[in-house]
XYZ file of C-alpha atoms in Angstrom:
611
model
C 132.242 80.607 77.541
C 131.119 83.615 76.992
C 128.681 84.946 74.201
C 129.498 86.980 71.132
C 127.294 89.860 69.508
C 128.022 93.088 67.097
C 126.844 94.782 64.167
C 129.232 96.070 61.329
C 127.752 98.332 58.843
C 129.700 100.716 56.088
C 126.839 103.092 55.906
C 125.478 103.569 59.398
C 127.708 105.320 62.222
C 127.580 102.353 64.404
C 128.508 104.802 67.452
C 125.560 105.565 67.805
C 123.421 102.043 67.856
C 125.648 100.524 70.487
C 122.818 100.648 72.693
C 121.163 98.237 70.348
C 123.891 96.023 69.808
C 124.300 96.030 73.705
C 120.451 94.616 73.758
C 121.865 92.297 71.132
C 124.563 91.006 73.399
C 121.878 91.051 76.554
C 120.391 88.253 74.954
C 123.122 86.432 75.315
C 123.330 86.973 79.384
C 123.146 83.325 80.466
C 126.209 82.214 78.272
C 127.911 85.299 80.077
C 126.109 85.784 83.319
C 130.041 87.116 84.704
C 130.119 90.976 83.119
C 129.505 92.709 79.557
C 131.064 95.367 77.154
C 130.180 97.005 74.224
C 133.429 98.554 71.841
C 132.003 100.714 69.278
C 133.465 102.957 65.971
C 131.973 104.355 63.406
C 131.795 101.616 61.113
C 131.279 98.398 64.407
C 130.240 97.516 67.237
C 130.922 94.402 69.340
C 128.976 93.506 72.281
C 130.049 90.978 74.848
C 128.637 88.499 77.878
C 131.427 86.878 79.973
C 131.939 83.544 81.617
C 134.772 84.008 83.612
C 136.620 80.895 83.677
C 140.579 82.239 83.158
C 142.027 85.272 85.152
C 138.648 86.459 86.367
C 140.011 89.832 87.154
C 141.695 90.863 84.108
C 140.030 89.482 81.180
C 136.951 91.884 80.533
C 135.778 91.974 76.519
C 136.069 92.782 73.837
C 139.511 93.250 74.392
C 141.942 95.629 72.328
C 145.126 95.403 71.111
C 147.411 98.459 71.630
C 150.285 99.502 69.491
C 153.550 99.799 71.667
C 154.648 102.883 70.442
C 151.911 105.499 71.072
C 149.414 102.921 72.470
C 146.590 103.339 69.459
C 144.284 100.159 69.355
C 145.463 98.488 66.784
C 142.379 95.765 67.000
C 139.108 94.777 69.082
C 137.780 91.085 69.169
C 135.239 89.533 71.304
C 135.676 85.753 72.225
C 134.043 82.522 72.915
C 135.547 79.378 73.865
C 138.712 78.386 74.917
C 142.034 78.191 73.251
C 143.342 75.222 75.075
C 147.113 75.808 74.122
C 147.234 79.360 75.099
C 149.731 78.837 77.168
C 152.523 77.100 74.651
C 151.388 80.223 71.970
C 151.651 82.464 74.974
C 155.647 81.110 75.327
C 156.678 81.732 71.521
C 154.946 85.128 71.212
C 156.438 86.317 74.404
C 159.834 84.805 72.711
C 159.068 87.456 69.451
C 158.515 90.331 71.656
C 155.011 90.502 72.498
C 154.088 91.851 76.229
C 150.789 90.796 77.698
C 148.875 92.904 80.598
C 146.629 89.287 81.241
C 146.587 85.494 82.317
C 143.918 85.211 79.286
C 144.044 83.120 76.259
C 142.100 85.693 74.802
C 144.594 88.704 75.062
C 147.033 85.295 73.406
C 144.120 85.608 70.234
C 145.087 88.994 69.654
C 148.755 88.836 69.958
C 149.167 85.716 67.541
C 146.116 87.887 64.792
C 149.133 90.939 65.314
C 152.014 87.916 64.758
C 150.774 85.664 61.928
C 147.473 88.114 60.946
C 144.307 85.492 59.770
C 146.327 82.264 59.722
C 146.800 82.396 63.363
C 143.683 80.697 63.687
C 145.201 77.436 62.027
C 147.841 77.024 65.545
C 144.886 77.374 67.912
C 144.228 74.314 69.592
C 140.332 74.490 71.371
C 136.494 74.875 70.850
C 136.337 78.782 70.375
C 133.972 81.247 68.383
C 135.605 85.135 67.941
C 134.648 88.294 66.015
C 138.156 90.087 65.743
C 138.059 93.437 63.704
C 140.965 94.343 62.515
C 141.103 98.545 63.227
C 143.859 99.600 59.981
C 142.614 97.207 57.790
C 138.848 97.718 58.652
C 138.371 93.952 58.165
C 135.964 91.916 60.408
C 136.625 88.136 60.836
C 134.662 85.671 61.789
C 136.071 82.803 63.226
C 135.003 78.720 64.700
C 136.976 76.186 65.976
C 138.215 72.983 63.058
C 135.090 70.688 64.807
C 132.649 73.695 65.598
C 132.064 73.158 69.488
C 131.286 76.474 69.566
C 128.768 78.705 67.395
C 128.584 81.892 65.497
C 125.809 83.226 62.924
C 126.112 85.882 60.470
C 123.450 87.410 58.257
C 124.209 89.650 55.618
C 123.206 93.084 55.195
C 123.305 95.293 52.300
C 125.470 97.335 53.693
C 127.340 94.716 56.106
C 127.161 91.858 58.380
C 124.992 91.193 62.044
C 126.359 88.053 64.125
C 126.133 86.679 67.403
C 126.986 83.212 69.212
C 122.866 82.520 68.565
C 119.933 82.771 66.505
C 118.649 85.559 69.651
C 121.195 87.757 69.552
C 120.664 88.799 65.540
C 117.037 88.796 65.815
C 117.335 91.590 69.527
C 118.838 93.002 66.504
C 115.390 94.578 64.672
C 116.785 93.749 60.676
C 117.190 89.617 61.173
C 113.518 88.481 60.597
C 113.144 84.906 62.188
C 111.524 83.079 58.771
C 112.042 79.520 57.525
C 111.501 77.896 54.817
C 111.387 74.283 53.407
C 115.328 73.498 53.636
C 114.786 74.704 56.940
C 112.251 72.600 57.243
C 114.170 69.867 56.648
C 116.219 70.508 59.635
C 113.276 70.584 62.066
C 111.674 67.432 60.493
C 115.123 65.875 60.988
C 117.944 64.452 63.582
C 121.795 65.115 62.041
C 121.170 65.966 58.616
C 121.725 69.691 58.700
C 124.667 71.231 56.147
C 127.360 72.849 57.342
C 126.593 76.329 57.569
C 123.216 76.226 57.626
C 121.129 77.938 60.311
C 117.290 76.215 60.170
C 116.188 80.520 59.393
C 116.538 81.481 56.401
C 118.174 84.895 56.776
C 120.912 83.933 58.056
C 124.007 81.220 57.913
C 126.755 80.087 60.464
C 130.636 80.459 60.365
C 131.388 76.294 59.301
C 133.698 74.120 61.648
C 137.051 74.679 60.171
C 136.825 78.300 58.490
C 136.967 81.984 58.908
C 134.743 84.860 56.974
C 136.083 87.647 56.001
C 133.684 90.828 56.080
C 135.131 93.891 54.280
C 133.403 96.091 51.334
C 133.450 93.596 49.310
C 130.325 91.045 51.566
C 131.206 88.381 53.230
C 134.053 85.368 52.643
C 134.543 82.102 53.968
C 138.233 80.322 54.027
C 138.619 76.941 55.108
C 141.464 76.768 57.363
C 140.872 73.162 58.606
C 139.639 69.310 57.503
C 140.589 65.973 58.092
C 143.000 64.866 55.891
C 143.547 60.818 53.766
C 146.306 59.580 53.935
C 147.803 55.816 54.751
C 147.982 54.897 58.426
C 151.658 53.492 58.523
C 151.801 53.176 62.426
C 151.520 49.754 63.975
C 148.833 48.797 66.723
C 150.811 49.345 69.575
C 152.152 52.243 68.028
C 149.232 53.639 67.608
C 147.427 52.414 70.911
C 150.125 55.012 72.255
C 150.018 57.264 70.211
C 146.067 57.863 70.889
C 146.905 57.846 74.720
C 149.088 60.262 73.981
C 147.097 62.607 72.270
C 144.081 61.838 74.713
C 146.360 62.656 77.986
C 147.571 66.071 76.366
C 144.326 67.248 75.664
C 142.497 66.366 79.161
C 146.046 68.160 80.929
C 145.321 71.633 78.708
C 141.820 71.500 79.417
C 141.781 70.433 83.262
C 143.652 74.726 83.393
C 140.949 76.929 85.030
C 140.905 79.367 87.517
C 137.288 78.349 88.619
C 135.950 74.699 89.962
C 136.256 71.957 87.619
C 134.746 69.070 87.734
C 133.924 66.021 84.864
C 130.839 64.260 83.752
C 130.698 60.446 84.464
C 127.934 57.813 82.839
C 130.492 55.036 83.783
C 130.590 54.442 80.375
C 134.692 54.110 78.450
C 134.301 57.758 76.601
C 133.736 59.987 80.221
C 135.513 57.418 81.967
C 138.616 57.244 80.186
C 138.527 61.272 80.699
C 137.319 61.190 84.318
C 140.676 59.382 85.046
C 142.953 61.185 83.162
C 141.465 64.726 84.746
C 142.066 62.976 87.870
C 145.188 62.379 87.158
C 146.599 65.341 85.567
C 144.650 67.113 89.381
C 146.838 64.522 91.415
C 149.672 65.621 89.713
C 149.444 69.084 90.092
C 148.412 68.737 93.678
C 144.833 69.622 93.685
C 142.347 68.352 95.132
C 140.033 65.130 93.701
C 137.865 66.074 90.809
C 134.567 66.382 91.506
C 132.124 64.056 89.166
C 127.944 64.316 88.300
C 125.639 61.695 86.295
C 122.356 61.632 85.777
C 119.818 59.484 86.078
C 115.554 59.324 86.117
C 113.838 58.732 89.391
C 112.182 55.397 89.913
C 115.008 54.474 87.043
C 116.117 51.264 89.066
C 112.173 49.623 88.915
C 111.484 50.574 85.349
C 114.493 50.456 83.125
C 115.090 47.469 80.370
C 117.598 47.433 78.309
C 116.730 48.631 74.130
C 118.896 49.716 70.996
C 120.899 51.823 72.798
C 120.691 51.386 76.011
C 122.305 48.165 76.941
C 122.093 48.849 80.902
C 121.945 51.355 83.752
C 124.413 53.384 84.507
C 124.765 53.563 88.018
C 126.711 50.340 88.982
C 129.315 50.978 86.309
C 129.530 54.939 87.850
C 130.412 53.440 91.115
C 132.897 51.473 90.143
C 134.378 54.131 88.299
C 134.300 56.743 91.522
C 135.643 53.904 93.854
C 138.555 53.428 91.416
C 139.826 56.653 91.777
C 138.358 58.137 94.417
C 136.665 61.190 93.033
C 133.723 63.185 95.172
C 130.895 62.888 93.157
C 127.108 63.625 92.976
C 124.259 61.687 91.528
C 121.629 63.957 89.388
C 118.365 62.452 89.548
C 115.921 64.214 87.478
C 112.106 64.105 88.097
C 110.095 62.766 84.449
C 107.396 65.201 84.979
C 110.136 67.931 84.666
C 110.675 67.300 81.545
C 107.560 68.239 79.931
C 107.330 71.555 82.034
C 111.015 72.226 80.992
C 110.540 71.704 76.789
C 109.517 75.552 76.746
C 113.055 76.132 78.462
C 115.205 74.509 76.379
C 113.638 75.656 73.211
C 114.579 79.099 74.012
C 117.892 77.736 75.070
C 118.088 76.936 71.006
C 115.973 79.277 69.209
C 114.941 75.798 67.408
C 112.993 72.897 67.951
C 115.538 69.586 70.071
C 114.709 66.738 70.909
C 111.720 67.008 73.651
C 113.465 65.038 76.701
C 117.168 64.355 75.120
C 117.359 68.147 75.573
C 115.271 68.738 78.688
C 117.520 66.007 81.681
C 120.540 67.122 79.706
C 119.330 70.856 80.790
C 118.376 69.692 84.225
C 121.739 68.442 84.646
C 124.149 71.075 83.694
C 121.822 73.131 86.092
C 122.404 71.143 89.118
C 125.921 70.839 88.204
C 126.474 74.836 87.726
C 125.494 74.630 91.118
C 128.951 73.253 92.154
C 131.089 73.854 89.166
C 131.596 76.787 86.327
C 133.542 74.019 83.718
C 133.045 70.192 83.632
C 134.931 67.971 81.263
C 132.738 65.952 78.593
C 133.463 62.579 77.218
C 131.081 63.744 74.519
C 133.018 62.980 70.379
C 134.456 59.205 71.083
C 131.237 57.581 69.742
C 132.116 59.776 66.525
C 136.407 60.143 66.667
C 136.008 55.338 67.394
C 133.342 54.496 65.927
C 131.011 53.932 69.267
C 127.246 53.730 67.639
C 125.849 50.557 66.464
C 125.388 51.574 63.015
C 128.873 51.554 62.307
C 129.013 47.827 62.357
C 125.680 47.377 60.611
C 127.402 49.559 58.036
C 130.216 46.765 57.310
C 127.568 44.356 57.122
C 125.170 45.940 54.967
C 125.374 48.995 53.919
C 122.968 51.771 53.682
C 123.113 54.387 51.258
C 122.050 57.020 53.424
C 122.575 58.474 56.868
C 123.480 55.332 58.855
C 121.677 56.737 62.309
C 117.944 57.413 60.350
C 118.853 54.607 57.054
C 115.494 52.615 59.031
C 112.756 55.508 58.979
C 110.356 54.089 56.400
C 108.007 57.258 56.239
C 109.122 60.386 57.052
C 106.696 62.509 55.345
C 104.099 60.482 57.313
C 104.203 63.499 59.772
C 103.653 66.038 57.454
C 100.098 67.941 56.630
C 98.900 67.471 53.477
C 99.049 71.093 52.860
C 103.002 70.612 53.233
C 103.912 67.575 51.186
C 104.000 69.429 47.696
C 106.532 71.653 48.931
C 108.215 69.883 50.853
C 109.788 65.751 50.146
C 111.353 64.385 53.113
C 113.004 61.551 51.610
C 114.323 63.453 47.964
C 115.985 66.561 50.272
C 117.554 64.015 52.722
C 118.997 61.684 49.687
C 120.259 65.170 48.398
C 122.235 66.370 51.016
C 123.479 62.967 51.824
C 124.705 62.800 48.099
C 126.144 66.323 48.997
C 127.681 64.824 51.707
C 129.338 62.255 50.052
C 130.623 64.272 47.469
C 133.072 66.203 49.783
C 134.862 62.969 51.182
C 138.094 63.119 51.139
C 139.290 60.283 49.591
C 142.242 57.838 49.925
C 143.724 56.407 46.575
C 142.976 52.898 45.825
C 140.953 52.174 48.991
C 137.500 50.347 48.375
C 135.137 48.026 49.726
C 133.954 48.402 53.613
C 137.293 50.763 53.893
C 136.098 52.882 51.432
C 132.150 52.899 53.036
C 134.118 53.309 56.997
C 135.720 56.135 55.613
C 132.080 57.562 54.394
C 130.851 56.889 57.409
C 133.330 58.614 59.613
C 133.540 61.881 57.943
C 129.280 61.812 58.177
C 129.412 61.220 61.762
C 132.016 64.489 62.108
C 130.417 66.491 59.898
C 126.290 65.300 60.332
C 125.929 63.506 63.522
C 128.479 65.290 65.811
C 127.984 68.792 65.138
C 123.835 67.980 66.320
C 125.307 66.860 69.490
C 127.503 69.320 70.141
C 125.006 72.215 69.454
C 122.979 70.356 71.949
C 125.577 70.264 74.449
C 126.564 73.944 73.811
C 122.914 75.012 74.377
C 121.847 73.175 77.312
C 125.023 73.933 79.215
C 125.683 77.768 78.363
C 121.859 78.611 79.379
C 123.197 77.879 82.915
C 125.818 79.468 82.252
C 128.327 76.062 82.397
C 131.359 75.705 80.443
C 131.874 72.209 79.238
C 135.310 70.579 77.428
C 135.359 68.056 75.125
C 138.561 66.634 75.216
C 137.337 63.564 72.270
C 137.245 66.835 70.284
C 140.687 68.382 70.052
C 141.333 67.904 66.347
C 145.105 66.637 66.557
C 143.188 63.257 68.163
C 140.680 63.923 65.654
C 142.975 63.889 63.022
C 145.321 61.102 63.820
C 142.279 58.959 64.292
C 140.610 59.739 61.022
C 143.182 57.672 59.069
C 143.153 55.005 61.645
C 141.476 51.938 59.866
C 138.418 50.618 60.449
C 139.705 47.029 61.935
C 142.325 48.447 64.361
C 139.842 51.259 65.528
C 137.610 47.949 66.645
C 140.645 46.318 68.461
C 139.068 42.936 70.181
C 136.082 42.946 68.119
C 134.191 45.754 70.456
C 133.339 48.636 69.382
C 135.795 51.661 69.994
C 138.637 48.600 71.374
C 140.960 51.132 70.287
C 140.328 53.577 72.423
C 140.112 50.635 75.339
C 143.136 49.737 74.661
C 144.473 52.980 75.209
C 142.922 53.898 78.585
C 142.973 50.063 80.284
C 145.473 50.552 82.458
C 143.404 53.453 84.324
C 139.645 51.717 85.334
C 138.099 49.096 86.232
C 137.788 46.034 84.206
C 134.100 45.684 83.971
C 133.961 49.395 82.655
C 136.386 48.606 80.379
C 134.816 46.467 78.456
C 131.226 47.510 79.343
C 129.294 47.614 76.121
C 127.789 51.377 74.791
C 124.879 52.180 76.664
C 123.306 56.158 75.261
C 122.821 59.085 77.791
C 119.602 57.925 79.613
C 115.978 59.295 78.762
C 112.246 59.488 80.740
C 110.304 57.019 79.229
C 107.847 57.200 83.138
C 104.674 56.726 82.311
C 103.666 59.823 84.084
C 105.607 61.445 81.302
C 103.870 59.575 78.413
C 100.703 60.515 79.589
C 101.583 64.226 79.794
C 103.575 64.396 76.257
C 99.818 62.312 74.962
C 97.837 64.595 76.463
C 99.765 67.622 75.073
C 99.921 66.211 71.840
C 95.575 65.786 72.165
C 95.332 68.845 73.163
C 97.145 70.624 70.698
C 95.429 68.361 67.706
C 92.068 70.020 69.130
C 93.842 73.308 69.125
C 92.093 75.153 65.952
C 94.479 78.183 66.264
C 97.804 75.785 66.525
C 100.003 76.682 64.149
C 102.142 73.275 64.008
C 99.018 71.275 63.141
C 99.059 73.556 59.255
C 102.427 71.722 59.406
C 101.504 67.965 61.015
C 99.281 65.587 59.905
C 96.585 64.905 62.417
C 95.729 61.081 62.084
C 99.233 60.441 62.338
C 99.628 61.934 65.392
C 96.601 60.503 67.250
C 97.896 57.183 65.975
C 100.594 57.750 67.685
C 98.999 58.760 70.860
C 96.713 55.682 70.623
C 98.681 53.042 70.176
C 102.477 54.591 71.772
C 104.355 53.505 68.566
C 106.073 56.622 68.766
C 108.437 55.825 71.620
C 110.433 53.119 70.259
C 113.991 53.581 72.440
C 116.274 54.306 70.354
C 117.216 57.593 68.771
C 116.344 57.108 64.951
C 114.697 59.451 65.330
C 114.033 60.833 68.539
C 110.085 60.695 69.390
C 108.451 62.831 67.099
C 105.591 63.959 70.104
C 107.777 65.875 72.321
C 109.111 67.443 69.236
C 105.633 68.391 67.343
C 105.148 70.331 71.270
C 108.234 71.991 70.701
C 107.243 73.312 67.281
C 104.082 74.620 67.945
C 105.481 76.208 70.973
C 108.266 77.698 68.437
C 106.098 78.896 65.625
C 104.032 80.636 68.451
C 107.120 82.139 70.513
C 109.196 83.378 67.441
C 106.625 84.138 65.610
C 108.018 81.946 62.784
C 107.144 83.101 59.019
C 107.225 79.997 56.776
C 107.894 81.146 53.665
C 106.906 77.934 50.922
């Protein structure tokens, strides 16, 4: 999967700053434990940390493409992720006369840019981010995949741009400050309302999903190369079901290709089970060993589980049904609730910003165990967003909220803010502004009204605000373990198609994700096909909850706590005392673990709050 770092400067001789870029790349060592490299020229230095997945022996980066006549370097790239259709592109480019020295998708990327220029990115299907320096044109291209699976940050400087896969790489340059303003605090105190391109820190930006940024002597200029486009859906239901199966099957078949051990994350829900079934089938057809699968649960959950807003049933029985049906090689990872608080700082360092408490840690611990056996894992992430799996989809058809649906029920967002912060930050007003901005972006379908119009809005909000939050979490928790997690449901070709399928068809059989269930029902046991959605397991054992309450009480009493300059002590004490902070839902995630991370973040990163 890898890590990218680099520095373009029109006034410095960057050959003398290669050590700085090497230091930037070193902060990303967990993303790329298998190798490191730096390439420098008078105006730019590119750094790279490699996780070797394809052509392990020959994929070292940064990688250059050379002229066939005099062997001079034409372009060089630092690349993260995977171009899943690279074998198809390689055959096309070979027919055009390109020759390849390696079996990597990185070399295909370079040849594609030589053949098609900046439009090459429109030919890629995958999860990727890259920094490509065109030597003759003295132009840097920063690109990110259509759905934003892989991250890429940049900070414009007076004479150039500094960039990297994570904020920590930019901070290591010594040129970028850890500062947060009121808009950044909105992202800290809320969930899944971050605007595309925002990076929490006020001194940097993210390359937006589906965008490529041109950096030259005139500055940095964004260009969109992909977005969902609205059009009437003309396929009948059987054709639609077959098309979804075809597109998903193609994505999975492309993504089981790896030169290192590969497996799948399995929860027993329809999303991961569908990916597991298609992946197992693809490996079997290729004559390979059975697919390895992994699930997560909390120790003691059998006795302590109780259904709530997002957890209909325990995963374990459904996982076993899939394993028995498909014959996968399965491992269950048991997480001790006590570890959830102990590893909170680990997940903070992975994110560089406060996360979502035990939801982060449990995923991190799962990935840590999986990485002991695999380098690549398939995931069902993205199905709920494309097909409408979350409960708020149905709610919006009955009573539209005119808000981000996943957080519309929050009554007083400002209650947790300190008295000195409230004059500078009204969370309700700022989220309403962001919501209106998001609605203004929706690609409308002429003549669409009522429920159909509202559901198009909801799906757009989901794909551009909620899904990026989930993908960011998955990327940071997996890459902190050097694990590549692939997400077939985020293949933009599938998302393109499903985007225009009417809500009633997506909900075939009057069940959430009914279209997806119909597309894969022949592959799985009936009880799995019809299992209602149940969210990722959360830790709510009494020992964990008590430890969080105790830690927050200590933070409130600490006169040196930087977080308490931003948080309201009375509100936090009430949550500690009456346990209302844990409501079993995702809207929002429990605030107390997040408050502890806020305190650690302000201390560890020496964040300067600018209001």
